[in-house]
Tab-separated table of C-alpha atoms and ligand atoms in Angstrom:
chain	number	residue	atom	x	y	z
A	1	MET	CA	32.652	-40.688	51.388
A	2	ASN	CA	28.870	-40.270	51.128
A	3	GLY	CA	27.133	-43.568	51.699
A	4	LYS	CA	30.352	-45.570	51.857
A	5	LYS	CA	29.843	-48.476	54.237
A	6	VAL	CA	32.679	-48.787	56.746
A	7	LEU	CA	32.803	-51.653	59.209
A	8	LEU	CA	35.031	-50.439	62.056
A	9	GLY	CA	36.502	-53.255	64.120
A	10	ILE	CA	37.907	-52.324	67.542
A	11	THR	CA	40.115	-54.721	69.531
A	12	GLY	CA	41.447	-54.544	73.073
A	13	GLY	CA	44.122	-51.892	73.242
A	14	ILE	CA	44.348	-48.549	75.056
A	15	ALA	CA	44.252	-46.908	71.602
A	16	ALA	CA	40.556	-47.894	71.448
A	17	TYR	CA	39.786	-44.449	72.830
A	18	LYS	CA	41.094	-42.973	69.553
A	19	SER	CA	38.572	-45.055	67.588
A	20	ALA	CA	35.781	-42.765	68.763
A	21	GLU	CA	37.476	-39.874	66.934
A	22	LEU	CA	37.973	-42.018	63.820
A	23	CYS	CA	34.309	-42.947	63.996
A	24	ARG	CA	33.325	-39.288	64.291
A	25	LEU	CA	35.442	-38.326	61.247
A	26	LEU	CA	33.869	-41.084	59.177
A	27	ILE	CA	30.320	-40.158	60.154
A	28	LYS	CA	31.036	-36.470	59.504
A	29	SER	CA	32.270	-37.329	55.993
A	30	GLY	CA	28.952	-39.048	55.209
A	31	ALA	CA	30.025	-42.648	55.623
A	32	ASP	CA	27.694	-45.244	57.112
A	33	VAL	CA	29.602	-46.859	59.980
A	34	ARG	CA	28.901	-50.027	61.889
A	35	VAL	CA	31.118	-50.996	64.800
A	36	VAL	CA	32.209	-54.443	65.933
A	37	MET	CA	34.035	-54.653	69.264
A	38	SER	CA	36.052	-57.510	70.646
A	39	ALA	CA	35.655	-58.485	74.296
A	40	GLY	CA	38.943	-56.786	75.032
A	41	ALA	CA	37.844	-53.554	73.394
A	42	LYS	CA	34.837	-53.340	75.718
A	43	ALA	CA	37.234	-53.337	78.658
A	44	PHE	CA	38.548	-50.015	77.328
A	45	MET	CA	35.503	-48.360	75.728
A	46	GLN	CA	31.755	-48.504	76.281
A	47	PRO	CA	29.781	-49.785	73.245
A	48	LEU	CA	27.258	-47.057	73.973
A	49	THR	CA	29.798	-44.440	72.832
A	50	PHE	CA	29.895	-45.945	69.355
A	51	GLN	CA	26.160	-46.600	69.237
A	52	ALA	CA	25.591	-42.923	69.960
A	53	LEU	CA	28.075	-41.908	67.252
A	54	THR	CA	26.854	-44.273	64.525
A	55	GLY	CA	23.182	-44.705	65.297
A	56	HIS	CA	23.659	-48.450	64.970
A	57	GLU	CA	23.829	-51.081	67.684
A	58	VAL	CA	27.398	-52.213	68.316
A	59	ARG	CA	27.971	-55.873	67.462
A	60	ASP	CA	30.220	-57.924	69.687
A	61	SER	CA	29.189	-61.553	69.482
A	62	LEU	CA	29.026	-64.182	66.801
A	63	LEU	CA	26.228	-66.029	68.576
A	64	ASP	CA	23.887	-63.161	69.400
A	65	GLU	CA	20.533	-64.544	68.236
A	66	ARG	CA	18.734	-61.217	68.487
A	67	ALA	CA	21.399	-59.372	66.499
A	68	GLU	CA	21.673	-62.223	64.021
A	69	SER	CA	17.923	-62.027	63.404
A	70	GLY	CA	18.509	-58.416	62.362
A	71	MET	CA	21.598	-58.459	60.153
A	72	GLY	CA	23.408	-61.781	60.237
A	73	HIS	CA	27.192	-61.802	60.292
A	74	ILE	CA	27.493	-62.997	56.671
A	75	GLU	CA	25.147	-60.213	55.559
A	76	LEU	CA	27.213	-57.763	57.621
A	77	ALA	CA	30.407	-59.025	55.963
A	78	ARG	CA	28.821	-58.432	52.560
A	79	TRP	CA	27.429	-55.042	53.599
A	80	ALA	CA	30.889	-53.510	54.165
A	81	ASP	CA	32.753	-51.573	51.453
A	82	ILE	CA	35.810	-51.820	53.698
A	83	ILE	CA	36.676	-53.321	57.068
A	84	VAL	CA	39.059	-51.212	59.144
A	85	VAL	CA	40.380	-52.692	62.392
A	86	ALA	CA	41.697	-49.898	64.592
A	87	PRO	CA	43.326	-50.600	66.935
A	88	ALA	CA	44.497	-54.041	65.823
A	89	THR	CA	46.201	-55.889	68.651
A	90	ALA	CA	49.003	-58.442	68.247
A	91	ASN	CA	46.515	-61.124	69.207
A	92	PHE	CA	43.988	-60.080	66.572
A	93	ILE	CA	46.697	-59.872	63.890
A	94	ALA	CA	47.914	-63.364	64.818
A	95	HIS	CA	44.386	-64.762	64.555
A	96	LEU	CA	43.698	-63.003	61.243
A	97	ALA	CA	47.038	-64.121	59.773
A	98	HIS	CA	46.237	-67.737	60.595
A	99	GLY	CA	42.633	-67.752	59.388
A	100	PHE	CA	40.942	-68.079	62.775
A	101	ALA	CA	37.223	-67.314	62.933
A	102	GLU	CA	36.550	-67.742	66.594
A	103	ASP	CA	34.810	-64.426	67.205
A	104	LEU	CA	32.656	-62.035	65.233
A	105	LEU	CA	35.449	-59.774	63.958
A	106	THR	CA	37.755	-62.507	62.650
A	107	THR	CA	34.732	-64.262	61.108
A	108	LEU	CA	33.692	-61.069	59.315
A	109	CYS	CA	37.248	-60.584	58.001
A	110	LEU	CA	37.200	-64.092	56.537
A	111	ALA	CA	33.695	-63.735	55.137
A	112	THR	CA	33.986	-60.317	53.509
A	113	PRO	CA	34.895	-59.661	49.831
A	114	ALA	CA	35.802	-56.078	50.795
A	115	PRO	CA	39.323	-54.744	51.374
A	116	ILE	CA	40.621	-55.010	54.913
A	117	ALA	CA	42.950	-52.522	56.605
A	118	VAL	CA	44.463	-52.933	60.046
A	119	ALA	CA	46.040	-50.242	62.238
A	120	PRO	CA	48.375	-52.111	64.606
A	121	ALA	CA	48.694	-50.888	68.198
A	122	MET	CA	50.827	-52.627	70.809
A	123	ASN	CA	53.832	-52.333	73.084
A	124	GLN	CA	57.047	-51.758	71.118
A	125	GLN	CA	58.568	-55.040	72.315
A	126	MET	CA	55.521	-56.925	71.096
A	127	TRP	CA	55.646	-55.165	67.710
A	128	SER	CA	59.333	-55.944	67.272
A	129	LYS	CA	58.991	-59.633	68.125
A	130	LYS	CA	59.849	-61.838	65.168
A	131	ILE	CA	56.556	-63.733	65.430
A	132	THR	CA	54.546	-60.528	65.244
A	133	GLN	CA	56.506	-59.397	62.188
A	134	LYS	CA	55.916	-62.804	60.607
A	135	ASN	CA	52.179	-62.520	61.280
A	136	VAL	CA	52.115	-59.022	59.786
A	137	GLN	CA	53.885	-60.263	56.671
A	138	ALA	CA	51.466	-63.185	56.462
A	139	LEU	CA	48.540	-60.741	56.211
A	140	ALA	CA	49.639	-60.074	52.641
A	141	ASP	CA	48.710	-63.667	51.760
A	142	ILE	CA	45.365	-64.201	53.466
A	143	SER	CA	43.402	-63.514	50.320
A	144	ASP	CA	44.010	-64.119	46.618
A	145	CYS	CA	42.584	-60.823	45.432
A	146	GLN	CA	44.298	-58.304	47.681
A	147	PRO	CA	46.619	-58.149	50.669
A	148	VAL	CA	45.428	-56.784	53.968
A	149	LEU	CA	46.584	-53.166	54.163
A	150	VAL	CA	48.753	-52.487	57.204
A	151	TRP	CA	48.562	-48.858	58.253
A	152	GLY	CA	51.235	-48.023	60.834
A	153	PRO	CA	52.222	-48.318	63.503
A	154	ASP	CA	53.839	-45.057	64.336
A	155	GLU	CA	56.843	-44.621	66.595
A	156	GLY	CA	56.904	-42.595	69.808
A	157	SER	CA	56.009	-42.634	73.475
A	158	GLN	CA	53.517	-45.286	74.580
A	159	ALA	CA	50.922	-45.496	77.325
A	160	CYS	CA	53.098	-48.101	79.051
A	161	GLY	CA	55.964	-45.618	79.240
A	162	ASP	CA	58.029	-47.264	76.522
A	163	VAL	CA	59.209	-45.381	73.438
A	164	GLY	CA	59.369	-47.053	70.015
A	165	PRO	CA	57.230	-48.500	67.216
A	166	GLY	CA	53.753	-49.679	68.143
A	167	ARG	CA	51.636	-46.520	68.494
A	168	MET	CA	48.426	-46.612	66.486
A	169	LEU	CA	48.314	-44.028	63.700
A	170	GLU	CA	46.339	-40.916	64.557
A	171	PRO	CA	42.627	-41.093	63.633
A	172	ALA	CA	43.066	-38.362	61.026
A	173	ASP	CA	45.829	-40.350	59.302
A	174	ILE	CA	43.710	-43.511	59.218
A	175	PHE	CA	40.727	-41.505	57.970
A	176	ALA	CA	42.907	-40.004	55.184
A	177	ARG	CA	43.921	-43.479	54.053
A	178	ILE	CA	40.333	-44.680	53.956
A	179	LYS	CA	39.409	-41.617	51.914
A	180	ALA	CA	42.362	-42.225	49.558
A	181	LEU	CA	41.163	-45.759	48.927
A	182	PHE	CA	37.650	-44.613	48.109
A	183	SER	CA	38.770	-41.572	46.118
A	184	ALA	CA	40.984	-43.860	44.048
A	185	ASP	CA	37.791	-45.727	43.236
A	186	ALA	CA	36.057	-42.502	42.243
A	187	MET	CA	39.139	-41.119	40.438
A	188	ASP	CA	38.241	-42.233	36.952
A	189	ALA	CA	35.488	-39.894	35.641
A	190	SER	CA	34.522	-42.490	33.054
A	191	GLY	CA	33.026	-44.465	35.932
A	192	LYS	CA	35.664	-47.190	35.590
A	193	SER	CA	36.389	-48.043	39.155
A	194	GLU	CA	40.170	-47.931	39.701
A	195	ALA	CA	41.841	-49.245	42.807
A	196	LEU	CA	45.004	-47.543	44.024
A	197	PRO	CA	47.741	-47.881	41.369
A	198	LEU	CA	49.672	-50.547	43.273
A	199	ALA	CA	46.714	-52.196	45.042
A	200	GLY	CA	47.397	-55.907	45.403
A	201	LYS	CA	51.062	-55.535	44.501
A	202	ARG	CA	53.899	-56.620	46.807
A	203	VAL	CA	57.023	-54.487	46.692
A	204	LEU	CA	60.449	-55.311	48.153
A	205	ILE	CA	62.914	-52.444	48.595
A	206	THR	CA	66.523	-52.182	49.782
A	207	ALA	CA	67.748	-48.939	51.293
A	208	GLY	CA	70.663	-47.413	53.129
A	209	PRO	CA	74.354	-48.350	53.309
A	210	THR	CA	75.978	-51.622	54.295
A	211	ARG	CA	78.765	-52.007	56.839
A	212	GLU	CA	81.694	-54.302	56.013
A	213	SER	CA	83.621	-55.069	59.196
A	214	LEU	CA	87.407	-54.827	59.426
A	215	ASP	CA	87.584	-55.793	63.111
A	216	PRO	CA	85.167	-55.590	66.073
A	217	VAL	CA	85.521	-51.813	66.091
A	218	ARG	CA	85.932	-50.656	62.480
A	219	TYR	CA	83.971	-51.069	59.262
A	220	ILE	CA	83.848	-49.801	55.684
A	221	SER	CA	80.630	-48.019	54.709
A	222	ASN	CA	79.272	-45.070	52.700
A	223	HIS	CA	77.167	-41.934	53.050
A	224	SER	CA	73.774	-43.409	52.183
A	225	SER	CA	71.127	-42.211	54.650
A	226	GLY	CA	68.336	-44.450	53.364
A	227	LYS	CA	66.115	-41.439	52.596
A	228	MET	CA	65.572	-42.407	48.937
A	229	GLY	CA	64.566	-45.995	49.702
A	230	PHE	CA	62.406	-45.033	52.668
A	231	ALA	CA	60.610	-42.445	50.512
A	232	ILE	CA	59.897	-45.104	47.895
A	233	ALA	CA	58.573	-47.428	50.605
A	234	ALA	CA	56.254	-44.769	52.054
A	235	GLU	CA	54.897	-43.763	48.632
A	236	ALA	CA	54.403	-47.380	47.573
A	237	VAL	CA	52.220	-47.939	50.653
A	238	SER	CA	50.095	-44.889	49.875
A	239	MET	CA	49.686	-46.270	46.337
A	240	GLY	CA	48.220	-49.433	47.845
A	241	ALA	CA	51.215	-51.784	47.801
A	242	ALA	CA	52.247	-54.224	50.535
A	243	VAL	CA	55.830	-53.138	51.205
A	244	THR	CA	58.813	-54.920	52.745
A	245	LEU	CA	61.872	-52.743	53.313
A	246	VAL	CA	65.313	-54.294	53.872
A	247	SER	CA	67.408	-51.529	55.378
A	248	GLY	CA	71.072	-51.105	56.217
A	249	PRO	CA	71.977	-49.129	59.339
A	250	VAL	CA	70.128	-45.800	59.130
A	251	SER	CA	68.499	-43.428	61.620
A	252	LEU	CA	65.075	-43.144	59.979
A	253	PRO	CA	61.687	-44.129	61.420
A	254	THR	CA	59.845	-46.919	59.636
A	255	PRO	CA	57.257	-45.479	57.244
A	256	SER	CA	53.772	-46.462	58.416
A	257	GLY	CA	52.427	-49.621	56.886
A	258	VAL	CA	55.907	-50.868	55.937
A	259	THR	CA	57.373	-54.166	57.154
A	260	ARG	CA	61.025	-53.467	57.952
A	261	VAL	CA	63.938	-55.884	58.053
A	262	ASP	CA	67.151	-54.400	59.467
A	263	VAL	CA	70.537	-55.698	58.294
A	264	SER	CA	74.144	-54.515	58.497
A	265	SER	CA	76.460	-56.160	55.933
A	266	ALA	CA	75.981	-56.769	52.210
A	267	GLN	CA	75.874	-60.512	52.879
A	268	GLN	CA	73.062	-60.050	55.420
A	269	MET	CA	71.183	-57.801	52.970
A	270	TYR	CA	71.656	-60.447	50.246
A	271	GLU	CA	70.232	-63.170	52.497
A	272	ALA	CA	67.317	-61.012	53.653
A	273	VAL	CA	66.404	-60.103	50.063
A	274	LEU	CA	66.485	-63.706	48.874
A	275	ALA	CA	64.392	-64.769	51.884
A	276	ASN	CA	61.734	-62.142	51.125
A	277	VAL	CA	61.714	-61.984	47.313
A	278	PRO	CA	59.438	-65.007	46.654
A	279	GLY	CA	55.981	-63.733	45.645
A	280	MET	CA	57.117	-60.149	45.211
A	281	ASP	CA	55.829	-58.193	42.179
A	282	VAL	CA	58.497	-55.475	42.263
A	283	PHE	CA	62.035	-55.228	43.646
A	284	VAL	CA	63.660	-51.802	43.979
A	285	ALA	CA	67.344	-51.838	44.914
A	286	SER	CA	68.078	-48.326	46.171
A	287	ALA	CA	70.605	-49.443	48.793
A	288	ALA	CA	74.246	-48.421	48.485
A	289	VAL	CA	75.606	-51.930	48.802
A	290	ALA	CA	79.357	-52.350	49.256
A	291	ASP	CA	80.810	-54.144	46.230
A	292	TYR	CA	83.668	-55.495	48.365
A	293	ARG	CA	84.333	-56.649	51.906
A	294	PRO	CA	87.578	-57.401	53.763
A	295	GLU	CA	88.641	-60.992	53.119
A	296	GLN	CA	89.549	-61.327	56.779
A	297	ILE	CA	87.667	-59.815	59.727
A	298	ALA	CA	90.121	-59.495	62.604
A	299	SER	CA	88.821	-61.026	65.824
A	300	GLN	CA	90.544	-58.330	67.876
A	301	LYS	CA	90.949	-54.622	67.261
A	302	ILE	CA	93.762	-54.166	64.714
A	303	LYS	CA	96.737	-52.486	66.369
A	304	LYS	CA	98.344	-49.637	64.499
A	305	SER	CA	101.991	-49.780	63.571
A	306	ASN	CA	104.502	-47.375	62.051
A	307	GLU	CA	104.075	-49.112	58.691
A	308	GLY	CA	101.220	-48.687	56.198
A	309	MET	CA	98.475	-51.335	56.053
A	310	VAL	CA	97.184	-53.436	53.155
A	311	ILE	CA	93.634	-54.768	53.404
A	312	HIS	CA	92.699	-57.502	50.922
A	313	LEU	CA	89.108	-57.038	49.718
A	314	ILE	CA	86.896	-59.644	48.067
A	315	ARG	CA	83.654	-59.217	46.086
A	316	ASN	CA	80.249	-59.153	47.746
A	317	PRO	CA	77.308	-60.876	46.040
A	318	ASP	CA	75.489	-58.601	43.601
A	319	ILE	CA	71.985	-58.546	45.110
A	320	VAL	CA	70.015	-56.869	42.323
A	321	ALA	CA	71.714	-58.904	39.594
A	322	THR	CA	70.930	-62.108	41.529
A	323	VAL	CA	67.249	-61.139	41.777
A	324	ALA	CA	67.176	-60.196	38.078
A	325	GLY	CA	68.563	-63.642	37.315
A	326	LEU	CA	65.825	-65.540	39.154
A	327	THR	CA	63.543	-67.604	36.927
A	328	LYS	CA	60.403	-66.334	38.692
A	329	ARG	CA	61.605	-62.782	39.188
A	330	PRO	CA	59.838	-59.554	40.132
A	331	PHE	CA	59.950	-56.416	37.998
A	332	THR	CA	63.525	-55.508	38.942
A	333	VAL	CA	64.663	-51.909	39.381
A	334	GLY	CA	68.209	-50.832	40.145
A	335	PHE	CA	69.846	-47.493	40.869
A	336	ALA	CA	73.081	-46.256	39.334
A	337	ALA	CA	75.187	-43.959	41.498
A	338	GLU	CA	77.656	-42.372	39.109
A	339	THR	CA	79.984	-39.401	39.271
A	340	ASN	CA	80.632	-39.040	35.527
A	341	ASP	CA	79.151	-40.277	32.229
A	342	VAL	CA	76.069	-40.992	34.318
A	343	LEU	CA	73.660	-42.125	31.593
A	344	SER	CA	76.116	-44.324	29.706
A	345	TYR	CA	77.313	-46.080	32.872
A	346	ALA	CA	73.700	-46.517	33.974
A	347	LYS	CA	72.744	-48.037	30.606
A	348	GLY	CA	75.678	-50.403	30.977
A	349	LYS	CA	74.423	-51.548	34.380
A	350	LEU	CA	70.876	-51.977	33.043
A	351	GLN	CA	72.209	-54.417	30.469
A	352	LYS	CA	74.927	-56.100	32.521
A	353	LYS	CA	72.700	-56.758	35.533
A	354	GLY	CA	69.705	-57.721	33.377
A	355	LEU	CA	67.386	-55.147	34.968
A	356	ASP	CA	63.955	-53.982	33.801
A	357	LEU	CA	64.591	-50.399	34.832
A	358	ILE	CA	67.485	-48.392	36.256
A	359	ILE	CA	67.342	-45.030	38.019
A	360	ALA	CA	70.461	-42.971	37.293
A	361	ASN	CA	71.631	-40.275	39.687
A	362	ASP	CA	74.752	-38.105	39.626
A	363	VAL	CA	76.194	-38.521	43.112
A	364	SER	CA	79.053	-36.110	42.449
A	365	ARG	CA	76.591	-33.248	43.061
A	366	SER	CA	76.336	-32.023	46.636
A	367	ASP	CA	72.712	-30.883	46.246
A	368	ILE	CA	71.260	-34.334	45.496
A	369	GLY	CA	71.919	-38.015	46.075
A	370	PHE	CA	73.620	-39.287	49.218
A	371	ASN	CA	72.018	-37.975	52.416
A	372	SER	CA	70.289	-35.145	50.573
A	373	ASP	CA	66.533	-34.487	50.833
A	374	HIS	CA	66.470	-34.065	47.062
A	375	ASN	CA	67.374	-36.118	44.058
A	376	ASP	CA	67.570	-35.607	40.314
A	377	VAL	CA	67.207	-38.872	38.440
A	378	THR	CA	66.648	-40.312	34.992
A	379	ALA	CA	64.689	-43.527	34.551
A	380	ILE	CA	66.143	-45.773	31.846
A	381	TRP	CA	64.683	-48.942	30.342
A	382	SER	CA	65.508	-51.136	27.366
A	383	ASP	CA	63.927	-48.892	24.736
A	384	GLY	CA	63.432	-45.557	26.389
A	385	GLU	CA	64.372	-43.127	29.126
A	386	GLN	CA	62.722	-40.269	31.002
A	387	SER	CA	64.249	-37.504	33.056
A	388	LEU	CA	62.206	-37.270	36.256
A	389	GLY	CA	63.732	-33.933	37.213
A	390	MET	CA	65.049	-32.501	40.450
A	391	ALA	CA	62.660	-32.726	43.417
A	392	ASN	CA	62.214	-33.715	47.027
A	393	LYS	CA	62.859	-37.438	47.426
A	394	SER	CA	59.178	-38.111	48.200
A	395	VAL	CA	58.172	-36.543	44.879
A	396	VAL	CA	60.982	-38.376	43.065
A	397	ALA	CA	59.715	-41.585	44.684
A	398	GLN	CA	56.191	-40.929	43.387
A	399	ARG	CA	57.564	-40.336	39.887
A	400	ILE	CA	59.678	-43.519	39.979
A	401	LEU	CA	56.675	-45.539	41.165
A	402	ARG	CA	54.522	-44.052	38.427
A	403	ILE	CA	57.041	-45.246	35.814
A	404	ILE	CA	57.067	-48.676	37.463
A	405	THR	CA	53.251	-48.765	37.474
A	406	GLU	CA	53.182	-47.875	33.769
A	407	HIS	CA	55.561	-50.718	33.021
A	408	LEU	CA	53.588	-53.174	35.138
A	409	SER	CA	50.355	-52.303	33.347
A	410	LYS	CA	52.076	-52.700	29.960
A	411	LEU	CA	53.424	-56.068	31.045
A	412	SER	CA	49.927	-57.176	32.023
A	413	SER	CA	48.174	-55.687	28.977
A	414	PRO	CA	49.255	-57.536	25.784
A	415	VAL	CA	48.068	-54.672	23.579
A	416	ALA	CA	50.749	-52.170	24.434
A	417	ALA	CA	53.569	-54.665	24.761
A	418	GLY	CA	55.673	-53.224	21.932
A	419	GLU	CA	54.948	-49.571	22.596
A	420	ASN	CA	57.614	-47.197	23.857
A	421	LEU	CA	56.683	-45.409	27.003
A	422	ASN	CA	56.359	-41.705	26.537
A	423	ASN	CA	59.962	-40.548	26.848
A	424	LYS	CA	59.554	-36.775	26.803
A	425	GLY	CA	61.302	-34.859	29.553
A	426	TYR	CA	59.469	-34.421	32.824
A	427	SER	CA	57.638	-31.154	33.468
A	428	GLU	CA	56.124	-30.062	36.797
A	429	SER	CA	52.694	-29.945	35.166
A	430	ASP	CA	52.879	-33.737	34.884
A	431	ASP	CA	52.510	-33.922	38.641
A	432	GLU	CA	48.985	-34.504	39.903
B	501	PMT	O1	70.195	-43.249	50.760
B	501	PMT	P1	70.246	-41.831	50.342
B	501	PMT	O2	71.105	-41.001	51.247
B	501	PMT	O3	68.882	-41.247	50.138
B	501	PMT	O4	71.020	-41.750	48.914
B	501	PMT	C1	70.326	-42.339	47.829
B	501	PMT	C2	71.334	-43.116	46.943
B	501	PMT	C3	72.311	-42.136	46.333
B	501	PMT	C4	72.073	-44.135	47.765
B	501	PMT	C5	70.498	-43.804	45.851
B	501	PMT	O5	69.847	-42.820	45.062
B	501	PMT	C6	71.381	-44.650	44.964
B	501	PMT	O6	71.974	-44.171	43.999
B	501	PMT	N1	71.467	-45.942	45.326
B	501	PMT	C7	72.365	-46.878	44.603
B	501	PMT	C8	73.729	-46.750	45.156
B	501	PMT	C9	74.640	-47.813	44.561
B	501	PMT	O7	75.151	-48.697	45.187
B	501	PMT	O8	74.718	-47.643	43.254
B	501	PMT	P2	75.742	-48.608	42.335
B	501	PMT	O9	75.781	-47.994	40.993
B	501	PMT	O10	77.030	-48.843	43.070
B	501	PMT	O11	74.922	-50.010	42.317
B	501	PMT	C10	74.099	-50.289	41.211
B	501	PMT	C11	72.903	-51.087	41.666
B	501	PMT	O12	73.320	-52.382	42.115
B	501	PMT	C12	72.137	-50.478	42.836
B	501	PMT	O13	70.762	-50.728	42.618
B	501	PMT	C13	72.611	-51.269	44.044
B	501	PMT	O14	71.601	-51.351	45.064
B	501	PMT	C14	72.872	-52.617	43.429
B	501	PMT	N2	73.909	-53.402	44.093
B	501	PMT	C15	75.195	-52.972	44.128
B	501	PMT	C16	76.153	-53.768	44.706
B	501	PMT	C17	75.789	-55.033	45.251
B	501	PMT	N3	76.692	-55.829	45.812
B	501	PMT	N4	74.499	-55.439	45.198
B	501	PMT	C18	73.561	-54.634	44.620
B	501	PMT	O15	72.388	-54.984	44.599
């Protein structure tokens, strides 16, 4: 991180005390750090703390003539290699999402060409409010070149005594993400600066089961835990993507940096996907969506009788096929959960649903697939396939995303359009 210029914005949340540790980690790694504090932040932390850590005066006002005569705010915005706002309050996020420039920090965010990352920190009720989630999603659109990166929040106990999502990520986690961004830049020895593989890309993912109600008490569902889809969401964020995750009922924490939309039935998942798919670059349908639902949902609990029972089922909308059929569609990836003839059934679904890629997994095996921590998948596309091997779902997710990234770069580079992707089998040594 030597010489990297980090502008650390601090807004008014109790998590501001953690920003001193983040600042220390950055300085220790050789970065040059300048701090900008909002009025609220100064109610929690003394500017002198950060001046002592960074060796630079803390900036806190847009109209500070003396400070402006030193390094003006536009110069400061240009100085930064990255702006990190940690903690980022609901109020700051709302202002940033709507293009306000009423104080120094929001003005710098509008004026800078550098990437911006925010680490949200707020009460769990505030984080879960629809308007906050809308503002967070809007951050992906505030600039043409790249979305604002949203790192966190974490879930857990909060200073206010509540428990839930809204805790700022730990300083070490935020520091690791800053390093990853810069190391991605340094990654290419030929000096070609490379952003993270999915930087600037927006990815929509479905995960988990759906629940198809029979009556107010009973439903039809399946064994999907959501682990595969959540792993893909987490890895996509670490590869620089802006990720929206539409999840059926699961008991998994939201991966940090992911915008989550919770649904229950296939119809609700269908509606949530169609509401979020505009502007997406990639859609990954890992959810185990019920193909059918009861034609009638009883308004009262169905009473048992001595006779058998017939339940008439009707088809649910096919979500991934609908997305694949959109005129302006994202790169569309499906999964095939098969118990026999896995590859041939998967190839059939690739064609029938009009997908760009399908990930085949044999769900008859007890050691992979539903609710397992591992999977063993084969990626299949129109003119090639690649076994990605058996691995932990996080590693499988990385391998799937690497295939997707390869396809995206081929789609955007006319040269390689006709080439087959390398379709040798996967070997561990391929992992970085
Ligand atoms: O969640 P885990 O416990 O980690 O388990 C992971 C998994 C086994 C669920 C996952 O790896 C997987 O295989 N997901 C797809 C399960 C499924 O529904 O497969 P399918 O072959 O029935 O559906 C084919 C594709 O169409 C899937 O992408 C599915 O999301 C999609 N689909 C299906 C029905 C429907 N109505 N709409 C859809 O979009």
